[in-house]
Amino acid sequence: MEFDLPKLAPSILAADFTILGEQIHACETGGAQWIHCDIMDGHFVPNISYGADIVAAAHRAAPNLFCDVHLMIEQPDHYIESFADAGADLITVHQEACPHLHRTIHLIRDHGCMAGVAINPATPVSLIEPVLNDLDLVLVMSVNPGFGGQSFIESTLDKLEQLRRLREESGNSWLLEVDGGVSEETIEQVVQAGADILVAGSSVFRSKAISERVQKLQEMASRASETA
Ligand code: DX5
Ligand code: ZN
């Protein structure tokens, strides 16, 4: 799949679930091509969000959007099949939740999905270096996962820069995604540090004009990438 980068990925965690389909359509009208789904289990992170049924509903509402599923759960191997069946194009698991990370990545691929690995703000890049050749996406958490609406953690910019360098040196082509606290205040910084997929939850869905906000954030990101 080819994408123009950088690309905004609205996270439906902050959406109004009584009108989820409408809100996803508003993102599409604003030019979004990705939708980000945050799955939380109350164990790996101290919050519970939603499961594969909601991902399937989001996918039915907008089947042309690239469905980016972020699993913040323990034992993700048990749930990969149900998220693949729900319509996930890409499934990201956390390094911190996967003792057999290489096996989990290949399980995701065996279910026909692209594979991503996420690292928390306190996790060093070195812990995923052994699997970088096997990935389609690396996700740098720029908040501690579990809740929308938190403040961006500045020190994660260094990790984006480090990963961008590693990707250049290795000739790999995985996407570099950032998640947490991405807003009009921070989007230019993350793009300049190297991020090419930009997850934004509250800054999109807490807006009264979702389409316009999506369009504005995407334009800011595209402009920032010209000077990156
Ligand atoms: C945080 C989630 C994020 C969250 C981002 O645990 O992984 O995707 O929805 O929300 P904002 O953009 O509000 O920080
Ligand atoms: Zn997420």
Tab-separated table of C-alpha atoms in Angstrom, residues 1 3 5 7-13 24 32-40 49-52 54-56 58-60 62-72 80 83-84 86-94 108 112-118 136-141 175-180 182 196-201 205:
chain	number	residue	atom	x	y	z
A	1	MET	CA	0.000	0.000	0.000
A	3	PHE	CA	0.761	6.562	1.074
A	5	LEU	CA	3.534	10.980	3.999
A	7	LYS	CA	-0.299	11.114	7.270
A	8	LEU	CA	-2.756	11.917	10.058
A	9	ALA	CA	-4.399	8.943	11.825
A	10	PRO	CA	-7.412	10.130	13.880
A	11	SER	CA	-7.905	7.973	17.005
A	12	ILE	CA	-11.564	7.185	17.640
A	13	LEU	CA	-10.876	6.798	21.378
A	24	ILE	CA	-15.539	8.834	11.084
A	32	ALA	CA	-8.157	11.354	6.498
A	33	GLN	CA	-7.071	8.065	4.952
A	34	TRP	CA	-6.247	6.261	8.203
A	35	ILE	CA	-8.257	5.555	11.327
A	36	HIS	CA	-6.519	4.552	14.572
A	37	CYS	CA	-8.240	2.149	17.009
A	38	ASP	CA	-6.976	1.993	20.616
A	39	ILE	CA	-7.616	-1.282	22.416
A	40	MET	CA	-7.069	-1.239	26.207
A	49	SER	CA	-11.633	0.962	25.945
A	50	TYR	CA	-13.387	-1.275	23.400
A	51	GLY	CA	-12.863	-4.487	21.464
A	52	ALA	CA	-13.062	-6.038	18.025
A	54	ILE	CA	-16.226	-1.597	17.602
A	55	VAL	CA	-13.273	-1.958	15.214
A	56	ALA	CA	-15.549	-3.934	12.880
A	58	ALA	CA	-15.663	1.513	12.376
A	59	HIS	CA	-14.444	-0.493	9.413
A	60	ARG	CA	-17.999	-0.986	8.106
A	62	ALA	CA	-15.574	3.589	6.316
A	63	PRO	CA	-14.213	0.509	4.550
A	64	ASN	CA	-11.784	2.578	2.483
A	65	LEU	CA	-9.942	3.963	5.484
A	66	PHE	CA	-6.743	2.154	6.421
A	67	CYS	CA	-7.558	0.458	9.728
A	68	ASP	CA	-4.681	0.908	12.195
A	69	VAL	CA	-5.229	-1.180	15.343
A	70	HIS	CA	-3.106	-0.420	18.438
A	71	LEU	CA	-3.268	-3.224	21.006
A	72	MET	CA	-2.461	-2.007	24.519
A	80	ILE	CA	-4.914	-11.140	16.722
A	83	PHE	CA	-8.906	-8.033	15.093
A	84	ALA	CA	-7.772	-9.294	11.683
A	86	ALA	CA	-12.691	-7.176	12.217
A	87	GLY	CA	-10.884	-5.498	9.312
A	88	ALA	CA	-7.490	-4.448	10.692
A	89	ASP	CA	-4.974	-3.605	7.962
A	90	LEU	CA	-2.179	-3.176	10.496
A	91	ILE	CA	-1.885	-4.488	14.049
A	92	THR	CA	0.581	-2.947	16.510
A	93	VAL	CA	1.566	-4.704	19.731
A	94	HIS	CA	3.658	-3.375	22.607
A	108	ILE	CA	0.158	-10.884	12.774
A	112	GLY	CA	-2.737	-11.124	6.508
A	113	CYS	CA	-2.053	-7.867	8.372
A	114	MET	CA	0.889	-5.496	8.419
A	115	ALA	CA	2.826	-5.639	11.711
A	116	GLY	CA	3.842	-2.842	14.060
A	117	VAL	CA	5.596	-2.632	17.429
A	118	ALA	CA	5.058	0.166	19.969
A	136	ASP	CA	6.028	-2.459	8.764
A	137	LEU	CA	5.704	0.212	11.448
A	138	VAL	CA	7.337	1.411	14.653
A	139	LEU	CA	5.118	3.324	17.078
A	140	VAL	CA	6.716	5.748	19.526
A	141	MET	CA	4.363	6.509	22.417
A	175	LEU	CA	6.648	3.666	8.861
A	176	LEU	CA	7.392	5.743	11.951
A	177	GLU	CA	4.264	6.557	13.958
A	178	VAL	CA	3.831	8.832	16.972
A	179	ASP	CA	0.898	8.602	19.382
A	180	GLY	CA	-0.184	10.850	22.228
A	182	VAL	CA	-0.344	15.347	18.953
A	196	ASP	CA	5.308	10.007	9.301
A	197	ILE	CA	2.075	8.644	10.815
A	198	LEU	CA	0.549	11.039	13.337
A	199	VAL	CA	-2.105	9.747	15.709
A	200	ALA	CA	-4.430	12.441	17.005
A	201	GLY	CA	-7.392	11.750	19.290
A	205	PHE	CA	-12.641	14.692	18.083
